[in-house]
Amino acid sequence: MKITGVKAVFYSATGNTEEVVTAIAEKIAEKLGVSMEICNFTLPGGRTEVQTYAPSELVVFGTPVYAGRVPNKMLPVVQNNFKGEGALAVPVVTFGNRNFDNGLIELRNELENNGFHTIAGAGFAVSHVFSDKIAPGRPDEADREIMMRFAEAVAEKVKKMEEIPAPIEVRGEDPVGPYYTPLGTDGKPAVFLKAKPKTRPEDCDSCGICVEACPLGSISREDPKEVPGICIKCQACVKKCPTSAKYFDDPAFLSHIAMLEQNYTRRAEAEIFI
């Protein structure tokens, strides 16, 4: 099948998903001898228009997994802002070393519903945004080797493809089940939906980097120490603050992080489907 271009499309609050998706898309484009373009819908400005893709294009579409599924605040964007019109697609999810649960199959289903034809899929472990103790340094060299082999296999599949195949089979429940329930160290549900980042006043110089980094535009421009909007715990403001002024102190949230550190420091491996 003749492909005229590869698109890397992603939501990536802290950069992990961007790294994985662009690496895969670049290698596919290289192997197919076509150009690669990026569509980053992480910030509100990247979600203002509907993107449409032609049958001759291949889209590597990625999101991180939040509570085992596509992030709930990004799901409507995935559903409404991207139209396949027969384009090929490769759904890719990243997860913080626990499990991608139903995130990949959910993304596959949404892309199929939007007119894409999914021909491969993958889930990659990355460093957990909640804790530096969980999967530090991921993706690492071993992960990148798998990415490259996966991308090369996708390119070869496309070259040999004479007709549109059935949707790629991936791991997960279909229909998709509920979101994973975060647990605390006591084994009980940890409820922290209303938790928001705090700011150390002595460390904040009001540079506004956190304001620009927030995927939901929830941090006040007038006073970056205030968060009047919804917080999805993506950690963009914490990770990108140059003075380390942002932090979380919600007890339930911290208990969940401690539970993850106790139970999910083993190496979770990538899973590919092609």
Short mmCIF file of C-alpha atoms in Angstrom, two decimals:
data_model
loop_
_atom_site.label_atom_id
_atom_site.label_comp_id
_atom_site.label_asym_id
_atom_site.label_seq_id
_atom_site.Cartn_x
_atom_site.Cartn_y
_atom_site.Cartn_z
CA MET A 1 0.00 0.00 0.00
CA LYS A 2 1.30 3.43 -0.93
CA ILE A 3 1.66 5.85 1.98
CA THR A 4 2.40 9.51 1.26
CA GLY A 5 3.06 10.70 4.81
CA VAL A 6 3.28 9.70 8.46
CA LYS A 7 1.73 11.74 11.28
CA ALA A 8 2.72 11.62 14.94
CA VAL A 9 -0.35 12.60 16.97
CA PHE A 10 -0.24 12.71 20.75
CA TYR A 11 -1.28 14.04 24.13
CA SER A 12 1.84 14.21 26.33
CA ALA A 13 1.76 16.36 29.47
CA THR A 14 5.30 15.56 30.62
CA GLY A 15 6.94 14.44 27.35
CA ASN A 16 7.06 10.66 27.79
CA THR A 17 4.39 9.88 25.21
CA GLU A 18 5.81 12.45 22.81
CA GLU A 19 9.20 10.72 22.95
CA VAL A 20 7.77 7.28 22.24
CA VAL A 21 5.32 8.29 19.51
CA THR A 22 7.72 10.52 17.59
CA ALA A 23 10.49 7.90 17.68
CA ILE A 24 8.17 5.28 16.22
CA ALA A 25 6.69 7.64 13.64
CA GLU A 26 10.12 8.87 12.51
CA LYS A 27 11.37 5.32 11.95
CA ILE A 28 8.24 4.30 10.04
CA ALA A 29 8.54 7.39 7.85
CA GLU A 30 12.21 6.66 7.24
CA LYS A 31 11.48 3.08 6.21
CA LEU A 32 8.66 4.17 3.91
CA GLY A 33 10.66 7.05 2.45
CA VAL A 34 8.07 9.72 3.31
CA SER A 35 7.87 12.80 5.51
CA MET A 36 6.73 12.87 9.13
CA GLU A 37 4.67 15.63 10.73
CA ILE A 38 3.67 16.24 14.35
CA CYS A 39 0.25 17.07 15.80
CA ASN A 40 0.54 17.75 19.53
CA PHE A 41 -2.86 18.20 21.19
CA THR A 42 -1.56 18.42 24.76
CA LEU A 43 -2.38 22.09 25.28
CA PRO A 44 -5.73 23.81 24.67
CA GLY A 45 -4.34 25.60 21.62
CA GLY A 46 -3.69 22.26 19.96
CA ARG A 47 -7.33 21.23 20.26
CA THR A 48 -9.09 24.07 18.45
CA GLU A 49 -9.57 22.41 15.07
CA VAL A 50 -10.69 19.04 13.73
CA GLN A 51 -7.85 17.15 12.06
CA THR A 52 -8.67 15.02 9.03
CA TYR A 53 -6.42 12.33 7.53
CA ALA A 54 -6.46 10.84 4.05
CA PRO A 55 -6.40 7.12 3.10
CA SER A 56 -2.79 7.55 1.95
CA GLU A 57 -1.61 8.68 5.41
CA LEU A 58 -0.48 6.66 8.40
CA VAL A 59 -1.07 8.05 11.89
CA VAL A 60 0.86 6.97 14.99
CA PHE A 61 -1.59 8.07 17.69
CA GLY A 62 -0.52 8.11 21.32
CA THR A 63 -1.74 8.94 24.80
CA PRO A 64 -0.59 8.05 28.30
CA VAL A 65 -2.83 5.81 30.37
CA TYR A 66 -4.54 7.40 33.36
CA ALA A 67 -6.18 4.88 35.72
CA GLY A 68 -5.97 2.20 33.08
CA ARG A 69 -7.69 4.05 30.24
CA VAL A 70 -7.41 7.00 27.88
CA PRO A 71 -7.35 10.12 30.12
CA ASN A 72 -10.99 11.02 30.73
CA LYS A 73 -10.52 14.71 29.94
CA MET A 74 -8.82 13.83 26.63
CA LEU A 75 -11.26 11.12 25.57
CA PRO A 76 -13.76 13.62 24.05
CA VAL A 77 -10.87 15.19 22.13
CA VAL A 78 -9.87 11.81 20.72
CA GLN A 79 -13.49 11.13 19.83
CA ASN A 80 -14.30 14.47 18.21
CA ASN A 81 -11.13 16.13 16.90
CA PHE A 82 -9.62 13.43 14.66
CA LYS A 83 -11.24 11.99 11.55
CA GLY A 84 -9.59 9.07 9.74
CA GLU A 85 -11.47 8.92 6.43
CA GLY A 86 -9.69 5.64 5.70
CA ALA A 87 -6.23 6.52 7.06
CA LEU A 88 -4.12 3.79 8.63
CA ALA A 89 -3.44 4.13 12.36
CA VAL A 90 -1.13 2.71 15.00
CA PRO A 91 -2.49 3.28 18.53
CA VAL A 92 0.26 3.59 21.15
CA VAL A 93 -0.15 4.03 24.90
CA THR A 94 2.40 4.71 27.61
CA PHE A 95 1.99 3.63 31.22
CA GLY A 96 3.85 4.27 34.46
CA ASN A 97 5.09 0.72 35.04
CA ARG A 98 1.86 -0.63 36.58
CA ASN A 99 -0.32 -1.74 33.64
CA PHE A 100 -1.99 -0.20 30.62
CA ASP A 101 -5.16 -2.19 31.43
CA ASN A 102 -7.79 -1.18 28.84
CA GLY A 103 -6.05 1.95 27.57
CA LEU A 104 -4.79 0.43 24.33
CA ILE A 105 -7.98 -1.35 23.34
CA GLU A 106 -9.98 1.78 24.16
CA LEU A 107 -7.75 3.91 21.95
CA ARG A 108 -7.96 1.32 19.17
CA ASN A 109 -11.75 1.30 19.36
CA GLU A 110 -12.02 5.09 19.29
CA LEU A 111 -9.74 5.32 16.26
CA GLU A 112 -11.76 2.65 14.46
CA ASN A 113 -14.96 4.53 15.30
CA ASN A 114 -13.41 7.68 13.81
CA GLY A 115 -12.73 6.13 10.41
CA PHE A 116 -9.16 4.95 10.93
CA HIS A 117 -7.95 1.44 10.12
CA THR A 118 -5.74 0.21 12.97
CA ILE A 119 -2.95 -2.07 11.72
CA ALA A 120 -0.70 -2.38 14.80
CA GLY A 121 -0.58 -1.28 18.44
CA ALA A 122 1.77 -1.04 21.40
CA GLY A 123 2.04 -0.24 25.08
CA PHE A 124 5.33 1.10 26.47
CA ALA A 125 6.35 1.52 30.10
CA VAL A 126 7.76 4.95 30.94
CA SER A 127 8.92 6.68 34.10
CA HIS A 128 5.96 7.27 36.39
CA VAL A 129 5.10 10.95 36.68
CA PHE A 130 4.08 10.52 40.33
CA SER A 131 7.41 9.16 41.56
CA ASP A 132 11.07 9.11 40.56
CA LYS A 133 11.32 5.66 42.17
CA ILE A 134 9.02 3.98 39.63
CA ALA A 135 10.60 3.06 36.27
CA PRO A 136 13.29 5.77 36.39
CA GLY A 137 14.96 6.40 33.06
CA ARG A 138 12.31 4.65 31.03
CA PRO A 139 12.13 4.46 28.11
CA ASP A 140 15.71 3.16 28.13
CA GLU A 141 17.90 1.68 25.41
CA ALA A 142 16.16 -1.69 25.58
CA ASP A 143 12.80 0.05 25.14
CA ARG A 144 14.10 2.07 22.20
CA GLU A 145 15.31 -1.08 20.48
CA ILE A 146 11.82 -2.52 20.79
CA MET A 147 10.36 0.72 19.41
CA MET A 148 12.61 0.55 16.39
CA ARG A 149 11.85 -3.12 15.70
CA PHE A 150 8.16 -2.38 16.09
CA ALA A 151 8.33 0.58 13.69
CA GLU A 152 10.25 -1.46 11.12
CA ALA A 153 7.67 -4.24 11.36
CA VAL A 154 4.85 -1.74 10.84
CA ALA A 155 6.57 -0.33 7.76
CA GLU A 156 7.06 -3.81 6.31
CA LYS A 157 3.42 -4.67 6.99
CA VAL A 158 2.30 -1.55 5.16
CA LYS A 159 4.54 -2.29 2.16
CA LYS A 160 3.07 -5.76 1.80
CA MET A 161 -0.52 -4.75 2.48
CA GLU A 162 -2.88 -5.18 -0.48
CA GLU A 163 -6.15 -4.72 1.36
CA ILE A 164 -7.35 -3.24 4.63
CA PRO A 165 -7.05 -5.83 7.42
CA ALA A 166 -9.39 -6.34 10.37
CA PRO A 167 -8.75 -4.07 13.38
CA ILE A 168 -5.54 -5.06 15.15
CA GLU A 169 -6.06 -7.46 18.05
CA VAL A 170 -4.69 -5.99 21.29
CA ARG A 171 -4.91 -6.84 24.97
CA GLY A 172 -7.86 -5.52 26.93
CA GLU A 173 -11.54 -5.86 27.67
CA ASP A 174 -14.06 -5.18 24.92
CA PRO A 175 -16.34 -3.53 25.78
CA VAL A 176 -13.96 -1.47 27.88
CA GLY A 177 -14.43 -1.75 31.63
CA PRO A 178 -14.34 1.02 34.26
CA TYR A 179 -11.32 3.09 35.19
CA TYR A 180 -8.84 1.51 37.61
CA THR A 181 -9.51 2.47 41.23
CA PRO A 182 -6.38 3.96 42.83
CA LEU A 183 -5.55 2.36 46.17
CA GLY A 184 -3.72 3.62 49.22
CA THR A 185 -1.20 1.76 51.34
CA ASP A 186 -4.11 0.37 53.41
CA GLY A 187 -5.52 -1.35 50.33
CA LYS A 188 -8.61 0.86 50.29
CA PRO A 189 -9.64 3.26 47.50
CA ALA A 190 -7.66 6.48 47.59
CA VAL A 191 -9.95 9.37 46.74
CA PHE A 192 -8.02 12.40 45.53
CA LEU A 193 -10.04 13.76 42.63
CA LYS A 194 -10.11 17.24 44.16
CA ALA A 195 -6.38 17.34 44.99
CA LYS A 196 -4.53 20.25 43.41
CA PRO A 197 -0.88 21.30 43.35
CA LYS A 198 0.38 23.60 46.06
CA THR A 199 3.12 26.22 45.66
CA ARG A 200 6.02 27.13 47.93
CA PRO A 201 5.78 30.95 47.87
CA GLU A 202 9.46 31.41 48.67
CA ASP A 203 10.42 29.38 45.58
CA CYS A 204 7.90 30.75 43.08
CA ASP A 205 9.06 33.64 40.92
CA SER A 206 5.78 33.83 38.96
CA CYS A 207 7.55 32.95 35.70
CA GLY A 208 4.32 31.48 34.28
CA ILE A 209 5.86 28.25 32.95
CA CYS A 210 3.33 26.19 34.91
CA VAL A 211 0.50 28.26 33.46
CA GLU A 212 1.63 27.49 29.93
CA ALA A 213 2.28 23.81 30.72
CA CYS A 214 -1.14 22.94 32.15
CA PRO A 215 -3.10 20.85 29.60
CA LEU A 216 -6.42 22.15 30.91
CA GLY A 217 -5.39 25.79 31.35
CA SER A 218 -6.33 25.49 35.02
CA ILE A 219 -3.61 27.63 36.61
CA SER A 220 -4.25 31.33 37.12
CA ARG A 221 -2.25 33.67 34.86
CA GLU A 222 -2.64 36.50 37.35
CA ASP A 223 -1.37 34.38 40.25
CA PRO A 224 0.26 31.05 39.31
CA LYS A 225 -0.05 29.92 42.91
CA GLU A 226 -3.82 29.63 42.38
CA VAL A 227 -5.45 26.69 40.53
CA PRO A 228 -9.12 27.62 39.98
CA GLY A 229 -9.65 25.00 37.25
CA ILE A 230 -9.75 21.20 37.22
CA CYS A 231 -6.53 19.32 38.01
CA ILE A 232 -5.97 15.92 36.38
CA LYS A 233 -2.77 15.18 38.32
CA CYS A 234 -0.72 15.03 35.10
CA GLN A 235 2.26 16.58 36.95
CA ALA A 236 3.17 18.92 34.09
CA CYS A 237 3.40 21.89 36.44
CA VAL A 238 5.48 19.94 38.96
CA LYS A 239 7.87 18.50 36.38
CA LYS A 240 8.35 21.71 34.44
CA CYS A 241 8.69 24.22 37.29
CA PRO A 242 12.31 25.46 37.10
CA THR A 243 12.43 26.24 40.83
CA SER A 244 10.62 23.09 42.08
CA ALA A 245 7.97 25.27 43.68
CA LYS A 246 5.01 23.03 42.83
CA TYR A 247 4.09 20.00 44.91
CA PHE A 248 1.16 17.88 46.13
CA ASP A 249 0.40 17.25 49.79
CA ASP A 250 -3.02 15.58 49.63
CA PRO A 251 -2.82 12.59 52.04
CA ALA A 252 -4.84 10.21 49.85
CA PHE A 253 -2.76 11.07 46.80
CA LEU A 254 0.50 10.57 48.71
CA SER A 255 -0.77 7.25 50.06
CA HIS A 256 -1.50 6.08 46.52
CA ILE A 257 2.01 7.05 45.42
CA ALA A 258 3.45 5.12 48.37
CA MET A 259 1.39 2.07 47.36
CA LEU A 260 2.74 2.26 43.82
CA GLU A 261 6.29 2.55 45.13
CA GLN A 262 5.74 -0.53 47.30
CA ASN A 263 4.24 -2.71 44.57
CA TYR A 264 5.30 -1.56 41.10
CA THR A 265 9.03 -1.07 40.99
CA ARG A 266 9.60 -4.32 39.03
CA ARG A 267 10.36 -3.85 35.37
CA ALA A 268 7.22 -3.83 33.25
CA GLU A 269 7.95 -4.69 29.64
CA ALA A 270 6.59 -3.26 26.43
CA GLU A 271 3.84 -5.13 24.62
CA ILE A 272 3.50 -4.91 20.86
CA PHE A 273 0.77 -6.15 18.57
CA ILE A 274 1.18 -6.45 14.81
#
